[in-house]
Coordinates of C-alpha atoms in Angstrom, one line a residue:
Chain A
M1 CA 0.0 0.0 0.0
L2 CA 1.4 3.3 -1.1
K3 CA 1.3 6.1 1.5
V4 CA 1.8 9.6 0.2
N5 CA 0.8 12.5 2.3
N6 CA 0.6 15.5 0.1
A7 CA -0.2 13.7 -3.2
L8 CA -2.7 15.3 -5.5
V9 CA -4.0 11.9 -6.7
T10 CA -3.1 8.5 -5.5
A11 CA -3.9 5.0 -6.9
H12 CA -4.0 2.3 -4.3
D13 CA -3.8 -1.3 -5.7
V14 CA -6.0 -0.4 -8.6
S15 CA -7.1 -3.3 -10.8
L16 CA -9.3 -3.4 -13.7
K17 CA -10.7 -6.5 -15.4
A18 CA -12.5 -6.3 -18.7
G19 CA -13.7 -9.3 -20.8
G20 CA -11.9 -11.7 -18.6
R21 CA -8.6 -9.9 -19.2
L22 CA -6.7 -8.1 -16.5
I23 CA -6.0 -4.7 -17.9
L24 CA -4.6 -3.1 -14.8
D25 CA -3.0 -5.3 -12.1
R26 CA -2.7 -3.8 -8.6
V27 CA -1.3 -0.5 -9.8
N28 CA 0.1 2.0 -7.2
L29 CA 0.9 5.5 -8.3
A30 CA 1.0 9.0 -6.9
V31 CA 1.5 12.5 -8.3
R32 CA 2.6 15.3 -6.0
P33 CA 2.4 19.1 -6.6
G34 CA 5.1 20.3 -9.0
E35 CA 6.1 16.8 -10.0
I36 CA 6.1 15.3 -13.5
V37 CA 5.2 11.6 -13.4
T38 CA 5.4 9.8 -16.7
I39 CA 3.7 6.4 -17.4
I40 CA 5.5 4.5 -20.2
G41 CA 4.8 1.1 -21.6
P42 CA 4.1 -0.7 -24.8
N43 CA 0.8 -0.4 -26.8
G44 CA -2.0 -2.1 -24.9
A45 CA -0.2 -1.8 -21.6
G46 CA -3.2 -0.1 -20.0
K47 CA -1.7 3.4 -19.8
S48 CA -4.7 5.3 -21.1
T49 CA -7.0 3.1 -19.1
L50 CA -5.1 3.9 -15.9
V51 CA -5.4 7.6 -16.7
K52 CA -9.2 7.2 -17.2
V53 CA -9.5 5.3 -13.9
L54 CA -7.6 8.1 -12.1
L55 CA -9.9 10.7 -13.7
G56 CA -12.9 8.8 -12.7
L57 CA -14.0 8.1 -16.3
V58 CA -13.8 4.3 -16.0
P59 CA -14.6 2.5 -12.8
Q60 CA -11.9 0.2 -11.4
T61 CA -12.7 -3.4 -10.5
S62 CA -10.9 -3.2 -7.2
G63 CA -8.6 -0.8 -5.4
K64 CA -9.0 2.9 -4.5
V65 CA -8.3 6.2 -6.2
E66 CA -7.8 9.1 -3.8
K67 CA -8.0 12.7 -5.0
Q68 CA -7.3 15.8 -3.0
A69 CA -10.6 17.5 -2.1
G70 CA -11.6 20.1 -4.7
L71 CA -8.7 19.1 -7.0
R72 CA -8.7 21.1 -10.3
I73 CA -7.7 18.9 -13.1
G74 CA -6.8 19.9 -16.7
Y75 CA -7.0 16.9 -19.1
V76 CA -5.7 16.5 -22.6
P77 CA -7.1 13.3 -24.0
Q78 CA -5.3 10.9 -26.2
R79 CA -7.6 11.1 -29.2
F80 CA -9.5 14.2 -30.3
P81 CA -11.4 13.5 -33.5
I82 CA -12.3 16.6 -35.4
A83 CA -13.5 15.5 -38.8
M84 CA -17.2 16.1 -39.4
N85 CA -17.5 17.1 -35.8
V86 CA -19.2 20.2 -34.3
P87 CA -18.1 23.3 -36.2
L88 CA -16.1 25.2 -33.6
S89 CA -13.7 28.1 -33.4
V90 CA -10.7 27.8 -31.0
R91 CA -12.3 30.4 -28.8
R92 CA -15.5 28.4 -28.5
L93 CA -13.5 25.2 -27.8
M94 CA -11.7 26.9 -25.0
T95 CA -15.0 27.8 -23.2
L96 CA -17.0 24.6 -23.8
T97 CA -17.4 23.8 -20.1
L98 CA -16.4 26.9 -18.4
A99 CA -16.8 30.7 -18.7
A100 CA -13.7 32.8 -19.5
N101 CA -13.2 36.3 -20.8
D102 CA -11.1 37.2 -23.8
A103 CA -8.1 38.2 -21.7
E104 CA -8.0 34.8 -20.0
I105 CA -8.4 32.9 -23.2
T106 CA -5.6 34.9 -24.9
K107 CA -3.3 34.5 -21.9
A108 CA -3.8 30.7 -21.9
L109 CA -3.3 30.4 -25.7
D110 CA -0.3 32.8 -25.5
E111 CA 1.3 30.5 -22.9
T112 CA 1.3 27.6 -25.3
G113 CA 2.3 29.8 -28.2
V114 CA -0.9 29.7 -30.2
A115 CA -2.6 33.0 -29.4
H116 CA -2.8 33.8 -33.1
L117 CA -5.1 30.9 -33.6
V118 CA -7.9 32.1 -31.4
D119 CA -10.3 32.7 -34.3
A120 CA -9.2 29.7 -36.3
W121 CA -11.5 26.8 -36.9
V122 CA -10.6 23.7 -34.9
A123 CA -10.9 21.5 -38.0
D124 CA -8.2 23.6 -39.7
L125 CA -5.5 23.0 -37.0
S126 CA -2.5 20.8 -37.6
G127 CA -1.8 18.1 -35.1
G128 CA 0.8 20.2 -33.2
E129 CA -1.5 23.2 -33.1
L130 CA -4.4 21.2 -31.8
Q131 CA -2.2 19.7 -29.0
R132 CA -1.2 23.3 -28.0
V133 CA -4.7 24.5 -28.1
L134 CA -5.9 21.6 -25.9
L135 CA -3.0 22.3 -23.5
A136 CA -4.0 25.9 -23.3
R137 CA -7.6 24.8 -22.8
A138 CA -6.5 22.7 -19.8
L139 CA -4.4 25.6 -18.4
L140 CA -7.5 27.8 -18.5
R141 CA -8.9 25.7 -15.7
R142 CA -5.9 26.8 -13.5
P143 CA -5.2 23.1 -12.9
Q144 CA -3.4 21.8 -9.8
L145 CA -3.0 18.6 -11.8
L146 CA -2.4 18.3 -15.6
V147 CA -3.2 15.0 -17.2
L148 CA -1.6 14.6 -20.6
D149 CA -2.4 11.4 -22.5
E150 CA 0.2 11.1 -25.3
P151 CA 0.8 14.8 -25.7
V152 CA 3.2 14.5 -28.6
Q153 CA 1.1 12.3 -30.9
A154 CA 0.6 13.6 -34.5
V155 CA 3.4 16.0 -33.9
D156 CA 6.7 15.9 -36.0
F157 CA 10.0 15.3 -34.2
H158 CA 10.9 19.0 -34.0
G159 CA 7.5 19.8 -32.6
E160 CA 7.9 17.0 -30.2
V161 CA 11.0 18.5 -28.6
K162 CA 9.3 21.9 -28.4
L163 CA 6.2 20.4 -26.8
Y164 CA 8.2 18.7 -24.1
E165 CA 10.0 21.9 -23.4
L166 CA 6.7 23.7 -23.2
I167 CA 5.3 21.1 -20.7
S168 CA 8.4 21.5 -18.6
A169 CA 8.0 25.3 -18.7
I170 CA 4.3 25.0 -17.6
R171 CA 5.3 22.9 -14.6
K172 CA 7.8 25.6 -13.6
A173 CA 5.3 28.5 -14.2
H174 CA 2.3 26.9 -12.5
G175 CA 3.8 24.6 -10.0
C176 CA 1.2 22.0 -10.9
G177 CA 1.7 18.3 -10.8
I178 CA 1.8 16.6 -14.3
L179 CA 0.8 13.1 -15.1
M180 CA 1.9 12.2 -18.6
V181 CA 1.4 9.1 -20.7
S182 CA 3.8 8.2 -23.4
H183 CA 4.9 5.3 -25.5
D184 CA 7.8 7.4 -26.7
L185 CA 10.8 6.9 -24.5
H186 CA 13.0 9.6 -25.8
M187 CA 12.5 13.0 -24.2
V188 CA 10.2 11.7 -21.5
M189 CA 13.3 10.7 -19.7
A190 CA 14.9 14.1 -19.6
E191 CA 11.9 16.0 -18.2
S192 CA 10.3 13.5 -15.8
D193 CA 10.9 13.3 -12.1
H194 CA 9.4 9.9 -11.8
V195 CA 8.9 7.2 -14.4
V196 CA 6.4 4.4 -14.1
C197 CA 6.9 1.5 -16.4
L198 CA 3.5 -0.1 -17.0
N199 CA 2.5 -3.4 -18.6
S200 CA -0.8 -4.1 -16.8
H201 CA 1.3 -4.1 -13.6
V202 CA 4.0 -1.7 -12.6
C203 CA 7.1 -3.4 -13.9
C204 CA 9.5 -0.9 -12.5
E205 CA 9.5 2.7 -11.4
G206 CA 11.8 5.4 -10.1
G207 CA 13.8 8.4 -11.4
P208 CA 14.6 8.3 -15.1
T209 CA 18.2 7.2 -14.6
A210 CA 17.3 4.5 -12.2
V211 CA 14.5 3.1 -14.5
Q212 CA 16.8 3.0 -17.5
K213 CA 19.2 0.7 -15.6
D214 CA 16.4 -1.5 -14.2
P215 CA 16.5 -5.0 -15.8
E216 CA 12.7 -4.9 -16.0
F217 CA 12.9 -1.9 -18.2
A218 CA 15.3 -3.6 -20.6
K219 CA 13.1 -6.6 -20.6
L220 CA 10.0 -4.5 -21.5
F221 CA 11.6 -2.3 -24.2
G222 CA 14.6 -4.3 -25.2
P223 CA 18.2 -3.5 -24.5
A224 CA 18.6 -1.7 -27.8
A225 CA 15.8 0.8 -26.8
A226 CA 17.4 1.2 -23.4
R227 CA 20.8 2.0 -25.0
M228 CA 19.1 4.4 -27.4
I229 CA 17.6 6.4 -24.6
A230 CA 21.0 6.6 -22.9
A231 CA 22.4 7.8 -26.2
Y232 CA 19.6 10.3 -26.6
T233 CA 20.5 12.2 -23.5
H234 CA 23.9 12.9 -25.3
H235 CA 22.8 13.7 -28.9
H236 CA 19.2 14.1 -30.2
D237 CA 19.9 11.9 -33.2
H238 CA 17.8 8.8 -33.6
D239 CA 15.7 6.8 -36.0
H240 CA 12.1 7.1 -34.9
E241 CA 10.6 4.3 -37.1
S242 CA 13.1 1.5 -36.2
H243 CA 12.9 2.5 -32.6
S244 CA 9.2 2.2 -32.1
H245 CA 9.2 -1.0 -34.0
E246 CA 11.7 -2.4 -31.6
G247 CA 9.7 -1.3 -28.6
H248 CA 6.7 -3.1 -30.0
D249 CA 8.5 -6.4 -30.7
H250 CA 10.0 -6.6 -27.3
A251 CA 6.6 -5.7 -25.7
H252 CA 5.3 -8.8 -27.4
D253 CA 8.1 -10.9 -26.0
H254 CA 7.4 -9.7 -22.6
H255 CA 3.7 -10.4 -22.9
G256 CA 4.6 -14.1 -23.5
H257 CA 7.0 -14.0 -20.6
H258 CA 4.3 -12.5 -18.3
H259 CA 1.9 -15.2 -19.3
H260 CA 4.2 -17.9 -18.1
H261 CA 4.4 -16.3 -14.6
P262 CA 0.9 -15.2 -13.7
G263 CA 1.9 -14.7 -10.1
H264 CA 4.8 -12.4 -11.1
R265 CA 4.7 -9.1 -9.0
H266 CA 6.8 -6.1 -8.4
Chain B
M1 CA -33.1 35.7 -78.1
I2 CA -35.4 36.9 -75.4
T3 CA -38.4 38.5 -77.0
P4 CA -41.1 40.4 -75.1
T5 CA -43.5 37.6 -76.1
I6 CA -41.4 35.0 -74.3
I7 CA -41.1 37.2 -71.3
T8 CA -44.9 37.7 -71.2
A9 CA -45.4 33.9 -71.7
T10 CA -43.0 33.1 -68.9
T11 CA -44.5 35.7 -66.6
T12 CA -48.0 34.2 -67.3
T13 CA -46.8 30.7 -66.5
I14 CA -45.1 31.9 -63.2
R15 CA -48.2 33.8 -62.4
A16 CA -50.4 30.7 -63.1
I17 CA -48.1 28.5 -60.8
A18 CA -48.2 31.2 -58.1
T19 CA -52.0 31.4 -58.3
D20 CA -52.2 27.6 -58.1
M21 CA -49.9 27.7 -55.0
L22 CA -52.0 30.4 -53.4
D23 CA -55.2 28.4 -54.3
I24 CA -53.8 25.3 -52.6
L25 CA -52.7 27.4 -49.6
S26 CA -56.2 28.6 -49.1
E27 CA -57.3 25.0 -48.6
P28 CA -57.5 24.4 -44.8
F29 CA -56.1 20.8 -45.0
F30 CA -53.0 22.1 -46.9
R31 CA -52.5 24.9 -44.4
R32 CA -52.7 22.4 -41.5
A33 CA -50.2 20.2 -43.2
V34 CA -47.8 23.1 -43.7
I35 CA -48.1 24.3 -40.1
A36 CA -47.6 20.8 -38.7
G37 CA -44.7 20.1 -41.0
L38 CA -43.0 23.3 -39.9
G39 CA -43.3 22.3 -36.3
V40 CA -41.5 19.0 -37.1
A41 CA -38.9 20.9 -39.1
L42 CA -38.2 23.3 -36.3
V43 CA -37.2 20.4 -33.9
A44 CA -35.7 18.2 -36.6
G45 CA -33.0 20.8 -37.2
P46 CA -31.2 20.8 -33.8
I47 CA -31.9 17.2 -33.1
G48 CA -30.4 16.3 -36.5
C49 CA -27.3 18.2 -35.6
F50 CA -26.6 16.1 -32.6
I51 CA -27.4 12.9 -34.6
V52 CA -24.8 14.0 -37.1
W53 CA -22.2 15.1 -34.6
R54 CA -22.6 12.0 -32.4
R55 CA -23.0 9.6 -35.4
M56 CA -26.3 8.5 -34.1
A57 CA -28.2 8.1 -37.4
Y58 CA -28.6 4.3 -37.0
F59 CA -29.6 4.9 -33.3
G60 CA -32.3 7.2 -34.4
E61 CA -33.4 4.8 -37.1
T62 CA -33.7 2.0 -34.4
L63 CA -35.8 4.2 -32.2
A64 CA -38.1 5.0 -35.2
H65 CA -38.5 1.3 -35.9
A66 CA -39.3 0.8 -32.2
G67 CA -42.0 3.4 -32.7
L68 CA -43.5 1.2 -35.3
L69 CA -43.7 -1.7 -32.9
G70 CA -45.2 0.7 -30.4
A71 CA -47.8 1.8 -32.9
G72 CA -48.7 -1.8 -33.6
L73 CA -49.0 -2.6 -29.9
G74 CA -51.1 0.6 -29.6
L75 CA -53.5 -0.8 -32.2
L76 CA -53.5 -4.2 -30.4
F77 CA -54.3 -2.8 -27.0
N78 CA -56.5 0.0 -28.2
V79 CA -54.1 2.8 -27.0
D80 CA -53.3 5.9 -29.0
I81 CA -50.6 4.8 -31.5
A82 CA -48.5 7.8 -30.8
V83 CA -48.5 7.0 -27.0
G84 CA -47.5 3.4 -27.9
A85 CA -44.7 4.6 -30.1
V86 CA -43.3 6.9 -27.4
V87 CA -43.4 4.2 -24.8
V88 CA -41.8 1.4 -26.8
A89 CA -39.2 3.8 -28.3
M90 CA -38.2 4.9 -24.8
I91 CA -38.0 1.3 -23.5
L92 CA -35.7 0.4 -26.5
A93 CA -33.6 3.6 -25.8
L94 CA -33.0 2.5 -22.3
I95 CA -32.1 -1.1 -23.4
L96 CA -29.7 0.3 -25.9
I97 CA -28.0 2.6 -23.4
A98 CA -27.6 -0.4 -21.1
L99 CA -26.3 -2.7 -23.9
R100 CA -23.7 -0.1 -25.0
R101 CA -21.7 -0.9 -21.9
Q102 CA -21.1 -4.6 -22.9
K103 CA -18.3 -5.5 -25.2
Q104 CA -19.4 -8.8 -26.7
L105 CA -21.1 -7.2 -29.8
A106 CA -20.3 -4.0 -31.7
V107 CA -22.9 -1.3 -31.2
D108 CA -24.0 -1.2 -34.8
T109 CA -24.5 -5.0 -34.8
I110 CA -26.8 -4.6 -31.8
L111 CA -28.6 -1.8 -33.5
G112 CA -29.0 -3.9 -36.6
I113 CA -30.5 -6.7 -34.7
L114 CA -32.9 -4.6 -32.5
S115 CA -33.9 -2.2 -35.3
H116 CA -35.0 -4.8 -37.7
T117 CA -36.5 -7.0 -35.1
A118 CA -38.7 -4.0 -34.0
L119 CA -39.5 -3.2 -37.7
A120 CA -40.5 -6.8 -38.5
L121 CA -42.4 -7.3 -35.3
G122 CA -44.2 -4.0 -35.8
V123 CA -45.3 -5.0 -39.3
V124 CA -46.4 -8.5 -38.1
V125 CA -48.4 -7.0 -35.1
I126 CA -50.1 -4.4 -37.3
G127 CA -50.9 -7.1 -39.9
L128 CA -52.3 -9.4 -37.2
V129 CA -54.4 -6.7 -35.6
T130 CA -55.8 -5.1 -38.7
G131 CA -55.7 -7.9 -41.2
A132 CA -53.7 -5.9 -43.7
V133 CA -50.5 -3.8 -43.3
T134 CA -51.3 -1.9 -46.5
G135 CA -54.0 0.1 -44.7
H136 CA -51.4 1.5 -42.3
L137 CA -48.8 2.7 -44.7
D138 CA -49.4 6.2 -43.2
I139 CA -47.5 5.0 -40.1
L140 CA -44.5 4.2 -42.2
F141 CA -44.6 7.1 -44.7
G142 CA -46.7 9.7 -43.0
D143 CA -50.0 11.2 -44.1
V144 CA -49.5 14.9 -43.4
L145 CA -52.4 16.0 -45.8
T146 CA -54.9 14.4 -43.4
V147 CA -53.7 16.0 -40.1
S148 CA -56.4 17.4 -37.9
T149 CA -56.4 20.6 -36.0
R150 CA -55.8 18.6 -32.9
D151 CA -52.7 16.9 -34.6
V152 CA -51.3 20.4 -35.3
W153 CA -51.7 21.4 -31.7
V154 CA -50.0 18.1 -30.5
V155 CA -47.1 18.6 -32.9
W156 CA -46.5 22.2 -31.8
G157 CA -47.0 21.3 -28.1
V158 CA -44.4 18.5 -28.3
A159 CA -42.2 20.7 -30.5
S160 CA -42.2 23.6 -27.9
V161 CA -41.5 21.3 -25.0
S162 CA -38.7 19.5 -26.9
L163 CA -37.1 22.8 -27.8
L164 CA -37.2 24.0 -24.2
L165 CA -35.6 20.7 -23.0
L166 CA -33.1 21.0 -25.8
A167 CA -32.2 24.5 -24.8
T168 CA -31.4 23.4 -21.2
L169 CA -29.3 20.5 -22.5
W170 CA -27.6 22.5 -25.3
R171 CA -24.3 23.5 -23.7
H172 CA -23.8 20.1 -22.2
M173 CA -24.7 18.3 -25.4
I174 CA -22.2 20.4 -27.4
A175 CA -19.5 19.6 -24.9
I176 CA -20.3 15.8 -25.0
S177 CA -20.5 15.9 -28.9
V178 CA -17.0 17.5 -29.1
H179 CA -15.4 15.0 -26.7
E180 CA -17.3 12.7 -24.4
D181 CA -14.5 11.8 -22.0
L182 CA -13.3 15.4 -21.8
A183 CA -16.8 16.6 -21.0
R184 CA -17.1 13.9 -18.3
A185 CA -13.7 14.8 -16.8
E186 CA -14.7 18.4 -16.7
G187 CA -17.8 17.6 -14.6
I188 CA -20.6 17.2 -17.0
N189 CA -23.2 14.5 -16.2
V190 CA -22.9 12.7 -19.5
Q191 CA -25.3 9.8 -18.5
R192 CA -28.2 12.1 -17.5
T193 CA -27.8 14.4 -20.5
E194 CA -27.7 11.5 -22.9
L195 CA -30.7 9.8 -21.3
L196 CA -32.8 13.0 -21.6
F197 CA -31.7 13.5 -25.2
T198 CA -32.6 9.9 -26.1
L199 CA -36.0 10.3 -24.6
L200 CA -36.3 13.5 -26.6
I201 CA -35.6 11.6 -29.8
A202 CA -38.3 9.1 -28.8
F203 CA -40.9 11.9 -28.4
V204 CA -39.9 13.6 -31.7
V205 CA -40.1 10.2 -33.5
A206 CA -43.7 9.7 -32.3
M207 CA -44.6 13.3 -33.1
S208 CA -43.4 13.0 -36.6
M209 CA -45.1 9.7 -37.3
K210 CA -48.1 11.3 -39.0
I211 CA -46.0 13.9 -40.8
V212 CA -43.2 12.0 -42.6
G213 CA -43.7 8.5 -41.2
L214 CA -41.4 6.3 -39.1
L215 CA -39.3 5.1 -41.9
L216 CA -38.3 8.6 -43.0
I217 CA -38.1 10.7 -39.9
T218 CA -34.3 10.0 -39.4
A219 CA -33.8 11.2 -43.0
L220 CA -35.6 14.5 -42.2
T221 CA -33.3 15.1 -39.2
V222 CA -30.0 13.9 -40.8
M223 CA -30.2 15.5 -44.3
P224 CA -30.8 19.1 -43.3
A225 CA -28.1 18.9 -40.6
A226 CA -25.6 17.4 -43.1
A227 CA -26.5 20.2 -45.5
A228 CA -26.1 22.8 -42.8
R229 CA -22.8 21.3 -41.7
R230 CA -21.2 22.5 -44.9
I231 CA -22.2 26.1 -44.4
A232 CA -22.3 26.7 -40.7
S233 CA -19.4 28.0 -38.6
T234 CA -20.9 27.6 -35.1
P235 CA -23.1 24.9 -33.6
E236 CA -25.9 27.4 -33.2
T237 CA -25.9 28.6 -36.8
M238 CA -25.8 25.0 -37.9
A239 CA -28.9 24.2 -35.8
L240 CA -30.8 27.2 -37.1
L241 CA -29.8 26.5 -40.7
S242 CA -30.7 22.9 -40.3
S243 CA -34.2 23.9 -39.1
A244 CA -34.5 26.4 -42.0
I245 CA -33.5 23.8 -44.5
A246 CA -35.9 21.3 -43.0
A247 CA -38.6 23.9 -43.2
V248 CA -37.9 24.6 -46.9
A249 CA -38.0 20.8 -47.5
V250 CA -41.4 20.5 -45.8
I251 CA -42.8 23.4 -47.9
A252 CA -41.2 22.2 -51.2
G253 CA -42.3 18.6 -50.5
L254 CA -45.9 19.6 -49.8
F255 CA -46.1 21.7 -53.0
M256 CA -44.6 18.9 -55.0
S257 CA -47.2 16.6 -53.5
A258 CA -50.0 19.0 -54.4
A259 CA -48.7 19.7 -57.9
W260 CA -47.9 16.1 -59.0
G261 CA -50.0 14.1 -56.6
T262 CA -46.9 12.4 -55.0
V263 CA -47.0 11.0 -51.5
A264 CA -46.3 13.9 -49.2
G265 CA -43.9 12.4 -46.6
P266 CA -41.4 10.9 -49.2
S267 CA -41.7 14.2 -51.2
I268 CA -40.6 16.1 -48.2
V269 CA -37.6 13.8 -47.7
L270 CA -36.7 13.9 -51.4
S271 CA -36.7 17.7 -51.2
A272 CA -34.4 17.5 -48.2
G273 CA -32.1 15.2 -50.1
L274 CA -32.1 17.6 -53.1
L275 CA -31.2 20.5 -50.8
F276 CA -28.3 18.5 -49.4
V277 CA -27.1 17.9 -53.0
L278 CA -27.4 21.6 -53.7
T279 CA -25.0 22.4 -50.8
L280 CA -22.3 20.0 -52.1
P281 CA -20.6 22.6 -54.3
L282 CA -20.4 25.1 -51.4
G283 CA -17.6 23.1 -49.8
Q284 CA -16.9 22.6 -46.1
R285 CA -16.7 25.8 -44.2
S286 CA -14.7 24.3 -41.3

């Protein structure tokens, strides 16, 4: 049982079963104010599901989620389909569920560098612009906890670096806790305070450097990926395609491994 | 070459058509049809927007077919068929909401099963009760030219209540349509809003039975909304445009029916389809 006194949100032994499959297996996790916690893991590891359980969008089968009373959360979901959706301007998107004046809207958009898009149509935004608008939208709620599910998807590599820098700047400016999900291992490592390696259960966790050296981490992502991340911290040169491929293959291996040891816990 | 003769001839023809239109408008049955049809169009606009945004066309279709079963049961138990339609459509709506949580079957498969079961069962029941389904084609395709003054009042009564309810749900429904999880995470009661909206569809389905019929009501909601989507830049203008397009479709369909003796309900839906095609060259606004 995890005991964290000043945590914004805490998961205690959270399990989720769906269709006879254990999606989440006794997960413990906590996010404190001013801390960036990143959940990493292969596709299908239950990362987004864990986030949804923490947000109260999906009920857990067992375990407990504790949130600080009156906690203000800003959420950027993993998928945001805009084709054939409601015709919306960015301004309107910002104020869908809360009232805000023009100055507040501009300030939030300015912080994520997209103030010039306030009158643009949401459907016209690029992937990176949309992520920044959604981030600004979350900031407008003056969140104590920011929950970002795959914040760099549909963003090119250069945009990815910029977005991670932005997230880091937001943490410094607002002092909010940030819970981030990623299947990208690269830059996550540089900005996170705490990394949780998830594959249904928490395989390993700790500071970025400690996690990289953990044998469970190498088992989950493969030694090549682990080496690549180490290399990344020195020079930002890497091959995105082959990397994500590798992560996936090894995730597959691990799944088989996990199957042989159903009682395996960490 | 446009000669004065041709102009005169054209003017005479237009004048003749206009006179015919005015003549038919002076007929009380036709005026009742127009007024009742406009009531349906007014509600069909915004409802259709949500059906388009939330990809609920098949869902609406299923509720309409449930309405047919309800109408059949109404005939069987000697209850007003509109009441039967509302009740069965609501029950089916609740079943569908419950079934959406399971993961054994895809939602559209469930809709496919329930929708056609309700349609088949409805036709069977009506056939058994009345001896022949053909006498009740009005339930399927509407019979707007025979609406009574009472029908008109019922349509506008239900339309007013529906619009009021819709106004209270509006902001929440927009947020849910944009992103359901996001809306829920930001404190919107998704379940309650969806339940009320579903019940609203059930009411509108029953109300429109006499106007365009159960087989075509979804078309009258979806087509104007799809047309409006191409022009509108905000959710509100899309809803208003949608109602306006539905209203034009109602009037055009009724005149088409009067001019050529076509069945009114399908004529209205054809007009709506034509209006959608006319918006195609306009291109997507956003």
